[in-house]
Structures are given as structure tokens and as C-alpha cells.
XYZ file of C-alpha atoms in Angstrom:
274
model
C -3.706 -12.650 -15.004
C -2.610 -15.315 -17.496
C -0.028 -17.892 -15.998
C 2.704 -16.684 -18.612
C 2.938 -13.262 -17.633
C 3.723 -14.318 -14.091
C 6.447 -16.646 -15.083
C 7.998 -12.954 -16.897
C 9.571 -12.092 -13.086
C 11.426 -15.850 -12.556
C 12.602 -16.023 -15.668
C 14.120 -12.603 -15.656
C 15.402 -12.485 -12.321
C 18.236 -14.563 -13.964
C 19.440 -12.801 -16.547
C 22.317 -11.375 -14.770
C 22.024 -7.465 -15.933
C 25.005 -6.013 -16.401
C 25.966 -2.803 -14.826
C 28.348 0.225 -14.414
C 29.068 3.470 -12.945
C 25.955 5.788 -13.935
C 27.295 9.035 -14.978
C 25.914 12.397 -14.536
C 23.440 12.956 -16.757
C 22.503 16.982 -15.964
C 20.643 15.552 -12.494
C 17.439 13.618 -12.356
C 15.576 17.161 -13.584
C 16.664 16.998 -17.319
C 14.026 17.495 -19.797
C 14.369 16.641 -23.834
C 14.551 20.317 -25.831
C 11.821 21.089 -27.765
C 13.983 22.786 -29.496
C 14.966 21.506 -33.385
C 17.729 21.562 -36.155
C 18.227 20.639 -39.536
C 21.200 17.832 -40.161
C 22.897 17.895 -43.243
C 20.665 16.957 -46.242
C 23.600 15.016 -47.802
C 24.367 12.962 -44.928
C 21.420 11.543 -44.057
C 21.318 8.931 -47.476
C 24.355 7.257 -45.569
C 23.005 6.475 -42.377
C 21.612 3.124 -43.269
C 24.510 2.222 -45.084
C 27.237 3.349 -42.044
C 24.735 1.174 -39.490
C 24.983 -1.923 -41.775
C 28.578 -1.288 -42.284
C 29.272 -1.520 -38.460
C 27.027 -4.625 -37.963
C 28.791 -5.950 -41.003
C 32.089 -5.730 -38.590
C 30.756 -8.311 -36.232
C 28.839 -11.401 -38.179
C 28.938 -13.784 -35.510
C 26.202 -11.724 -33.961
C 22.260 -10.899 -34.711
C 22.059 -7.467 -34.744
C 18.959 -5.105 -35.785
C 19.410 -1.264 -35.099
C 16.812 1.588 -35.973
C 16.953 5.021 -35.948
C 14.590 7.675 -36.010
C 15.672 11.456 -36.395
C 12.829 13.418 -34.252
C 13.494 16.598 -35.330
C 12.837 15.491 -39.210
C 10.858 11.869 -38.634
C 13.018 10.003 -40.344
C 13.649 6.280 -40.270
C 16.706 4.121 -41.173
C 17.066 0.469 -40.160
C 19.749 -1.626 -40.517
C 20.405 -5.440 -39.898
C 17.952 -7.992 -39.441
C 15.050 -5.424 -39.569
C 12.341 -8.013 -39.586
C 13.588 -10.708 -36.868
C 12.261 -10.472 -33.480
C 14.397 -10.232 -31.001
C 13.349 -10.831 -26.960
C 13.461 -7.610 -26.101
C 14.547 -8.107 -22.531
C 14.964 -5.255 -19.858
C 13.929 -2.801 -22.495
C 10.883 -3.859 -22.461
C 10.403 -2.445 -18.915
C 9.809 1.376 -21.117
C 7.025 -0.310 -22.142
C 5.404 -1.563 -18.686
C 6.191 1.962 -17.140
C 4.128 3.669 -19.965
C 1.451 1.484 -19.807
C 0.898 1.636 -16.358
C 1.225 5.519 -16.257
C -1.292 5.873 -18.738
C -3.458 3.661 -16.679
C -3.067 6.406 -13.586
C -3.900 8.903 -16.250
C -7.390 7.066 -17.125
C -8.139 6.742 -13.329
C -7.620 3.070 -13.307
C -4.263 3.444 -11.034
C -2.581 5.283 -9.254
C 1.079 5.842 -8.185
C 0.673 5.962 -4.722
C -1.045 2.405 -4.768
C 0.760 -0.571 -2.972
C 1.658 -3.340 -5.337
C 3.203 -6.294 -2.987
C 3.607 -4.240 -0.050
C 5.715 -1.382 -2.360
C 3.953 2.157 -3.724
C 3.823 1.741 -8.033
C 5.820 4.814 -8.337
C 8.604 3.609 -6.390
C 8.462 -0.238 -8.511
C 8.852 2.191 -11.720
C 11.690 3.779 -10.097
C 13.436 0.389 -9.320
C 12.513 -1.163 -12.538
C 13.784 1.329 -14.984
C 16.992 2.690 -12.823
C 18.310 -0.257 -11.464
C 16.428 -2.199 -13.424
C 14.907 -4.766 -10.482
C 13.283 -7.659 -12.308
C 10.789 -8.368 -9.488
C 9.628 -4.718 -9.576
C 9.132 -5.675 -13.412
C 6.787 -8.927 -12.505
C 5.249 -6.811 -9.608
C 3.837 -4.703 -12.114
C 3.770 -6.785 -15.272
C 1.297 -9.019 -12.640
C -0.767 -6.301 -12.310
C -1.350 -5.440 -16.065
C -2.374 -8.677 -16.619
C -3.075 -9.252 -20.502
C -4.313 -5.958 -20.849
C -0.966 -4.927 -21.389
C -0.766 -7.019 -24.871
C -4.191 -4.745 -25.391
C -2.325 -1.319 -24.986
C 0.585 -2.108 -27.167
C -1.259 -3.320 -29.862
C -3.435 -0.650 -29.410
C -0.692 2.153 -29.952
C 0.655 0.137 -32.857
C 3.377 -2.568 -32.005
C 2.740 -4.792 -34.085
C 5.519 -7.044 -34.029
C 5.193 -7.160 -29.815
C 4.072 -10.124 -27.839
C 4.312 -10.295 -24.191
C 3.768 -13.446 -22.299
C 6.884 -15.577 -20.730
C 9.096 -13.501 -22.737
C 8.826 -10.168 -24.292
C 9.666 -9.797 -28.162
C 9.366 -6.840 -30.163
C 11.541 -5.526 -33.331
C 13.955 -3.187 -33.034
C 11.927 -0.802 -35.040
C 8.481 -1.249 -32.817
C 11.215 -0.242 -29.785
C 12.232 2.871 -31.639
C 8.678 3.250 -32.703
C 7.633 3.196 -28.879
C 10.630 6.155 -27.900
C 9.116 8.037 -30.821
C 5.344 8.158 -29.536
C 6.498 8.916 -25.858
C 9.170 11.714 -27.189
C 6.364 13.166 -29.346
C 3.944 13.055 -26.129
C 1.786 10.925 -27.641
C 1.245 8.185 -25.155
C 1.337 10.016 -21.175
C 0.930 13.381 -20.385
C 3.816 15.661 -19.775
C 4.236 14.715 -16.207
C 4.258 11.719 -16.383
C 6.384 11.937 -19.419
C 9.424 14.072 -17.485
C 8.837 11.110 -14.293
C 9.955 8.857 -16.797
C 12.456 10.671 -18.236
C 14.399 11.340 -14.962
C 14.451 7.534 -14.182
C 15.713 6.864 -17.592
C 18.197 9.749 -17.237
C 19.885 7.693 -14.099
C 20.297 3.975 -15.357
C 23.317 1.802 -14.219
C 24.509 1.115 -17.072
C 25.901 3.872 -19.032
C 27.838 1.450 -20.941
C 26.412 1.260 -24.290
C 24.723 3.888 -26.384
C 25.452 6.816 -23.810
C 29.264 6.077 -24.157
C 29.639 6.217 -27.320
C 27.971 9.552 -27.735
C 30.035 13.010 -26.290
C 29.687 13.617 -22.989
C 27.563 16.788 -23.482
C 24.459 14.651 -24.443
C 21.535 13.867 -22.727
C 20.708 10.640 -22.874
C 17.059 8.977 -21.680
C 17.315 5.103 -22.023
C 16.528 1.371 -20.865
C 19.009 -1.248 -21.818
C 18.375 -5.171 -21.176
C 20.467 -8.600 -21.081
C 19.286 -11.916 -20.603
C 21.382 -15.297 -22.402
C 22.867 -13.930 -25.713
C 20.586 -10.742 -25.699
C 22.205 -7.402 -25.507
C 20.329 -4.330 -25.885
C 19.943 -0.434 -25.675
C 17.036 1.913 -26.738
C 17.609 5.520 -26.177
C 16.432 9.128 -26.243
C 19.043 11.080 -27.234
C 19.372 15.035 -27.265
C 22.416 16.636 -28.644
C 22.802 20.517 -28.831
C 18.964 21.137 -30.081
C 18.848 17.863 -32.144
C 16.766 14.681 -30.482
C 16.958 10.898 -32.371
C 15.795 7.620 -30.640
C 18.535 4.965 -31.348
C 17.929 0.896 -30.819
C 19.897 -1.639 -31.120
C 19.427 -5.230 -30.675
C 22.317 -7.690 -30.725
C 22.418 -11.459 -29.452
C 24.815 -14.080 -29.758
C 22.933 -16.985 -30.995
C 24.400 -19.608 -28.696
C 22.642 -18.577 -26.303
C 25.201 -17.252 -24.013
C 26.894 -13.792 -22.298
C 30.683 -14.851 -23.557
C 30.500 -12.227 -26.902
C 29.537 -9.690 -24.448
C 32.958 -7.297 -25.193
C 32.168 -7.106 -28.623
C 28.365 -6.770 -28.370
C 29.538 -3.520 -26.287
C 32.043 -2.477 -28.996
C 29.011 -3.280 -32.057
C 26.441 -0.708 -29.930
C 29.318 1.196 -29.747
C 30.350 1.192 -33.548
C 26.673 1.440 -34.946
C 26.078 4.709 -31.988
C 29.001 6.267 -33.418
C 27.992 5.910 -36.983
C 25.176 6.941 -36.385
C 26.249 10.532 -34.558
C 28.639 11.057 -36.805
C 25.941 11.288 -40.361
C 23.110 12.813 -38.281
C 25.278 15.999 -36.707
């Protein structure tokens, strides 16, 4: 494995994730609905337009959100759409998916000690508490291949390495494929789901959505990164949200009103969509 991807566990192990209390998310058993609804037709113009207004509320910060409505398929982004962002702990969606398709193709299994711990149970650490050793455990274990896979289910903008960097859309774009059951089988699919059900911190997207709302997600902070990607299913109607934020000096001390800007763009968000 390529001496950058190693360095992914020491330089993450630093990034200080911040937590809170998880909150009860319908037990570790939830499943998305299959089940669909229409939105209003006349709403939907003013998503992107609400998103960029929020983001507009907070210019000291980079900010890129994107949603995609996965009832209808479609896509709004708002704020820098293009820039790359490090992706940080979210990334670990991506590193769970990839090595659950590799059990699926017989070239792992869960059950398998990685460092003296089974894969399945460095999934469960990574995504739910979100242990950054688990992360390099298993990011040491891809290798480069795992550059390979998300190219090869069409990330463009990702690139893996010391640090992981993706757009906000590509994150959305990666919630889409797994909610659409494109990527792992169901199985594996609802394992991932109950992990991402029971995060510790239910801080950011999750809070600003009703309480009735089932929410899958992985959020990340490392420096001035601050970030949430989510699953969302409200009363029959499913979205993936991301947003990205970071406070270009590098640092954790606009992390209040990174919280309140997920919070703001989450809200407009739920508010043109149901």
C-alpha cells in the first residue's frame, strides 16, 4: 500500500471530532422506505436559491451544499459547487462501501482480523464513533485500490491519499448510488445503515430536521473542516443532503456558526422540499 494512504490514520487521529448525545433514531433496525411522494412542483425552483441564501448569511466561511431529492432525482447545489473540499470523517461512507463490496466479490470478508480486530467490528467503530485508527486499519488494507473503486463508480472529483477530497456533490452523488442500491447488496446496505443511524454526533443535519425523521449519516471535522452528509427519510419522502463548510484559517474557533450554517441551509432545505 502506497506510503500516503498510511499517513491517512496519523493525520486524522488529530482532528479532534466533535461529539454529542446520539439520539434515538427508531433503534439500530431502521430501514429507508421505499416508499415515495411528490413535493410541491412550485417549490422545488427555490431550493437552490434558499441554500445560497443561508450560505450567503455566513461569508467568512467556504461552504458547498448539494441536494438530491430521491424520490424525483433531482439535484440543486449551492455555494462553491466546484471547490474541493477535504472531505474528512465523511469520507469513512466511502471506505465502508468499498470494503463491503469487496466481501461481496469474495475478496473479504467481515469476519477477517485486520490488526488483531474482526472488519465488521472496525466498520462499526469507524462510522459510529467514528475511530480514526479503525479508518487507517482499513484504509491500509484497501491500499490504492480504493482510488480504483471510486473512480470506478464515478467520483470524479475524489482523490484519496494523505487526505481525502471530494466535492460536495460527488458526496451526495455517493448517498445517492448506495440509497438506490446500486453499490452493495441489501444486506450489506441495511449493516450500514444501522451504524449510520447511531452516530455521536447528532448535532448538525439531524437537528435541524423534526424529530420524526430518520436520519442515516457520517459527519467529519479536522482544522477548519466541518461537515455532514446524510440520508434522510421524512414521512415517505427520502433526499441525501451535504454540506461542506470550513473556515479558511485553518482552525475549529467558527465552529458555533458552522453548526448554525448546516443548520440554516438543513432547514431551508426541509422547508421547499415538504
Amino acid at each position: 500500500m502506497a506510503c500516503t494512504v498510511c499517513l491517512v490514520g496519523k493525520h486524522l487521529a488529530s482532528s479532534n471530532e466533535a461529539t454529542a448525545s446520539a439520539a434515538d433514531l427508531r433503534g439500530t433496525s431502521a430501514q429507508v422506505s421505499t416508499k415515495t411522494s411528490a413535493a410541491a412542483p412550485d417549490s422545488l425552483p427555490t431550493v437552490t436559491d434558499d441554500m445560497n441564501s443561508a450560505i450567503a448569511g455566513y461569508p467568512d466561511l467556504d461552504t458547498a451544499a448539494t441536494l438530491i431529492d430521491l424520490d424525483t432525482g433531482r439535484q440543486y447545489t449551492a455555494g462553491q459547487t466546484t471547490t474541493l473540499f477535504k472531505a474528512a470523517s465523511t469520507a469513512k461512507v466511502l471506505t465502508a462501501i468499498d470494503y463491503l463490496h469487496q466481501t461481496e466479490t469474495g475478496q473479504a470478508t467481515l469476519s477477517q482480523s485486520i490488526d488483531g480486530t474482526s472488519a465488521e467490528q472496525l466498520i462499526k467503530q469507524m462510522i459510529e464513533v467514528s475511530d480514526d485508527q479503525a479508518w487507517a486499519d482499513l484504509n491500509n488494507y484497501l491500499g490504492d485500490q480504493q482510488q480504483t473503486y471510486a473512480d470506478s463508480i464515478g467520483l470524479s472529483s475524489f482523490t484519496g491519499g494523505e487526505y481525502y477530497t471530494m466535492t460536495a456533490a460527488d458526496e451526495a452523488k455517493l448517498l445517492a448510488l448506495l440509497y438506490q442500491g446500486k453499490l452493495i447488496n441489501a444486506a450489506d446496505r441495511n449493516l450500514l445503515y444501522t451504524y449510520m443511524a447511531n452516530t455521536t454526533n447528532t448535532n448538525l443535519i439531524q437537528a435541524a430536521l423534526p424529530s420524526d425523521a430518520t436520519v442515516y449519516h457520517k459527519y467529519g471535522q479536522l482544522w477548519g473542516y466541518l461537515n455532514d452528509a446524510a440520508i434522510v427519510d421524512y414521512q415517505g419522502h427520502h433526499f441525501a443532503l451535504v454540506i461542506f463548510t470550513n473556515n479558511p484559517a485553518g482552525t475549529s474557533d467558527d465552529y458555533n456558526d458552522q453548526v448554525a450554517l448546516i443548520h440554516a441551509v438543513t432547514a431551508a432545505v426541509f422547508k421547499d422540499i415538504n
